[in-house]
């Protein structure tokens, strides 16, 4: 077994723990227990908690950016956005990513630059998606594309966090998506 395989297992276990119990519950011992290994093995593969959290932020951010990019190239980007939000609300990775980025205790010197890079990457892909939605409706953005990307990412993060805390029913999610679609249309001309 290569060194990468156990590291991947630990990373996946850490993400599952964070999704299930929140960013604040991600202690090294908790991650080790979730993975069924010793804390020493976690330290061996990642060095310290900050390095592990940085890898989680990078992976979850990249995964979210890939979803946004795929949605932007879909035949119906608005439906793809709706599907993406529903998937993000259900899998919990976006809520974990938002929690890690916002938790002051977890935002160390090691994780902050990675979190910033992940946010910038997500916003760039979200800008492509917002522009695609407007183009599909034969509209052009009235505001700069990076601002549209920032709005989509904040909306996505907010819905994912609300769902993770049990504060968002399916009916409320549908209403949020409809309201946001109308708001996005208002940003086109």
Tab-separated table of C-alpha atoms in Angstrom, residues 31-179:
chain	number	residue	atom	x	y	z
A	31	UNK	CA	-10.300	11.990	12.973
A	32	UNK	CA	-8.079	9.077	13.972
A	33	UNK	CA	-10.996	7.336	15.674
A	34	UNK	CA	-13.233	7.874	12.645
A	35	UNK	CA	-10.526	6.357	10.416
A	36	UNK	CA	-9.827	3.506	12.833
A	37	UNK	CA	-6.155	4.430	13.224
A	38	UNK	CA	-3.919	6.038	15.820
A	39	UNK	CA	-3.469	9.789	16.179
A	40	UNK	CA	0.233	9.204	15.493
A	41	UNK	CA	-0.621	7.882	12.026
A	42	UNK	CA	-2.619	11.031	11.272
A	43	UNK	CA	0.372	13.134	12.343
A	44	UNK	CA	2.713	10.954	10.274
A	45	UNK	CA	0.744	11.606	7.092
A	46	UNK	CA	-0.135	15.267	7.616
A	47	UNK	CA	2.357	16.652	10.124
A	48	UNK	CA	-0.196	18.665	12.067
A	49	UNK	CA	-3.859	19.567	12.198
A	50	UNK	CA	-3.412	22.764	10.169
A	51	UNK	CA	-1.902	20.831	7.256
A	52	UNK	CA	-4.751	18.306	7.357
A	53	UNK	CA	-7.379	21.068	7.449
A	54	UNK	CA	-5.657	22.830	4.559
A	55	UNK	CA	-5.871	19.621	2.495
A	56	UNK	CA	-9.566	19.281	3.366
A	57	UNK	CA	-10.265	22.879	2.310
A	58	UNK	CA	-8.313	22.378	-0.905
A	59	UNK	CA	-10.111	19.133	-1.761
A	60	UNK	CA	-13.628	20.334	-0.917
A	61	UNK	CA	-13.001	23.645	-2.702
A	62	UNK	CA	-11.742	21.869	-5.821
A	63	UNK	CA	-14.701	19.473	-5.773
A	64	UNK	CA	-17.164	22.363	-5.490
A	65	UNK	CA	-15.390	24.281	-8.286
A	66	UNK	CA	-15.606	21.222	-10.542
A	67	UNK	CA	-19.346	20.998	-9.898
A	68	UNK	CA	-19.783	24.698	-10.673
A	69	UNK	CA	-17.809	24.360	-13.886
A	70	UNK	CA	-19.861	21.351	-14.990
A	71	UNK	CA	-23.078	23.236	-14.256
A	72	UNK	CA	-21.856	26.197	-16.322
A	73	UNK	CA	-21.448	23.982	-19.373
A	74	UNK	CA	-24.791	22.191	-18.964
A	75	UNK	CA	-27.543	22.515	-21.545
A	76	UNK	CA	-29.758	24.207	-18.961
A	77	UNK	CA	-27.431	25.983	-16.509
A	78	UNK	CA	-30.272	27.147	-14.250
A	79	UNK	CA	-31.467	23.576	-13.716
A	80	UNK	CA	-27.842	22.531	-13.265
A	81	UNK	CA	-27.483	25.233	-10.570
A	82	UNK	CA	-30.560	23.914	-8.793
A	83	UNK	CA	-29.201	20.348	-8.954
A	84	UNK	CA	-25.809	21.502	-7.726
A	85	UNK	CA	-27.338	23.286	-4.727
A	86	UNK	CA	-29.465	20.263	-3.842
A	87	UNK	CA	-26.412	17.980	-4.060
A	88	UNK	CA	-24.324	20.376	-1.954
A	89	UNK	CA	-27.056	20.633	0.661
A	90	UNK	CA	-27.285	16.841	0.841
A	91	UNK	CA	-23.598	15.889	0.865
A	92	UNK	CA	-22.472	18.465	3.427
A	93	UNK	CA	-19.047	19.208	1.913
A	94	UNK	CA	-19.900	22.828	1.107
A	95	UNK	CA	-21.156	23.407	4.660
A	96	UNK	CA	-17.920	21.908	5.981
A	97	UNK	CA	-15.878	24.110	3.661
A	98	UNK	CA	-17.785	27.217	4.784
A	99	UNK	CA	-17.420	26.186	8.430
A	100	UNK	CA	-13.674	25.672	8.114
A	101	UNK	CA	-13.260	29.037	6.392
A	102	UNK	CA	-15.308	30.888	9.023
A	103	UNK	CA	-14.093	29.197	12.209
A	104	UNK	CA	-11.550	31.628	13.696
A	105	UNK	CA	-9.836	28.872	15.677
A	106	UNK	CA	-9.352	26.780	12.548
A	107	UNK	CA	-8.325	29.659	10.249
A	108	UNK	CA	-4.608	29.425	10.979
A	109	UNK	CA	-1.729	30.793	8.967
A	110	UNK	CA	-1.587	27.434	7.181
A	111	UNK	CA	-5.271	27.192	6.274
A	112	UNK	CA	-6.130	30.839	5.520
A	113	UNK	CA	-4.244	31.067	2.181
A	114	UNK	CA	-5.681	27.727	1.057
A	115	UNK	CA	-9.193	28.826	2.041
A	116	UNK	CA	-8.700	32.091	0.129
A	117	UNK	CA	-7.479	30.242	-2.975
A	118	UNK	CA	-10.402	27.805	-2.776
A	119	UNK	CA	-12.885	30.692	-2.478
A	120	UNK	CA	-11.350	32.535	-5.446
A	121	UNK	CA	-11.437	29.350	-7.550
A	122	UNK	CA	-15.069	28.661	-6.594
A	123	UNK	CA	-16.076	32.265	-7.317
A	124	UNK	CA	-14.447	32.148	-10.757
A	125	UNK	CA	-16.341	28.977	-11.679
A	126	UNK	CA	-19.553	30.401	-10.196
A	127	UNK	CA	-19.109	33.527	-12.352
A	128	UNK	CA	-19.034	31.263	-15.409
A	129	UNK	CA	-22.232	29.600	-14.219
A	130	UNK	CA	-24.036	32.887	-13.528
A	131	UNK	CA	-23.055	34.191	-16.954
A	132	UNK	CA	-24.237	30.940	-18.567
A	133	UNK	CA	-27.606	31.208	-16.810
A	134	UNK	CA	-28.050	34.767	-18.066
A	135	UNK	CA	-26.910	33.874	-21.608
A	136	UNK	CA	-29.383	30.975	-21.685
A	137	UNK	CA	-32.093	33.563	-21.064
A	138	UNK	CA	-30.617	35.862	-23.703
A	139	UNK	CA	-29.432	38.372	-21.109
A	140	UNK	CA	-26.082	39.981	-20.407
A	141	UNK	CA	-24.868	40.690	-16.873
A	142	UNK	CA	-25.406	44.243	-15.608
A	143	UNK	CA	-22.692	43.756	-12.991
A	144	UNK	CA	-19.154	42.381	-13.302
A	145	UNK	CA	-18.961	38.589	-13.563
A	146	UNK	CA	-16.721	38.258	-10.468
A	147	UNK	CA	-19.463	39.872	-8.383
A	148	UNK	CA	-21.983	37.370	-9.751
A	149	UNK	CA	-19.609	34.558	-8.819
A	150	UNK	CA	-19.238	35.891	-5.294
A	151	UNK	CA	-23.025	36.096	-4.929
A	152	UNK	CA	-23.534	32.516	-6.130
A	153	UNK	CA	-20.866	31.147	-3.775
A	154	UNK	CA	-22.290	33.033	-0.796
A	155	UNK	CA	-25.770	31.783	-1.638
A	156	UNK	CA	-24.526	28.217	-1.995
A	157	UNK	CA	-22.554	28.376	1.266
A	158	UNK	CA	-25.459	29.922	3.160
A	159	UNK	CA	-27.928	27.301	2.004
A	160	UNK	CA	-25.506	24.462	2.746
A	161	UNK	CA	-24.822	25.750	6.268
A	162	UNK	CA	-28.530	26.266	6.966
A	163	UNK	CA	-29.276	22.730	5.789
A	164	UNK	CA	-26.422	21.291	7.866
A	165	UNK	CA	-27.931	22.905	10.964
A	166	UNK	CA	-31.403	21.581	10.158
A	167	UNK	CA	-32.793	25.034	9.423
A	168	UNK	CA	-33.861	24.447	5.830
A	169	UNK	CA	-36.777	22.312	4.694
A	170	UNK	CA	-37.218	21.138	1.105
A	171	UNK	CA	-39.978	23.710	0.621
A	172	UNK	CA	-37.736	26.477	1.944
A	173	UNK	CA	-34.898	25.319	-0.329
A	174	UNK	CA	-37.200	25.471	-3.355
A	175	UNK	CA	-38.328	28.976	-2.339
A	176	UNK	CA	-34.710	30.079	-1.863
A	177	UNK	CA	-33.754	28.737	-5.288
A	178	UNK	CA	-36.725	30.433	-6.962
A	179	UNK	CA	-36.007	33.719	-5.215
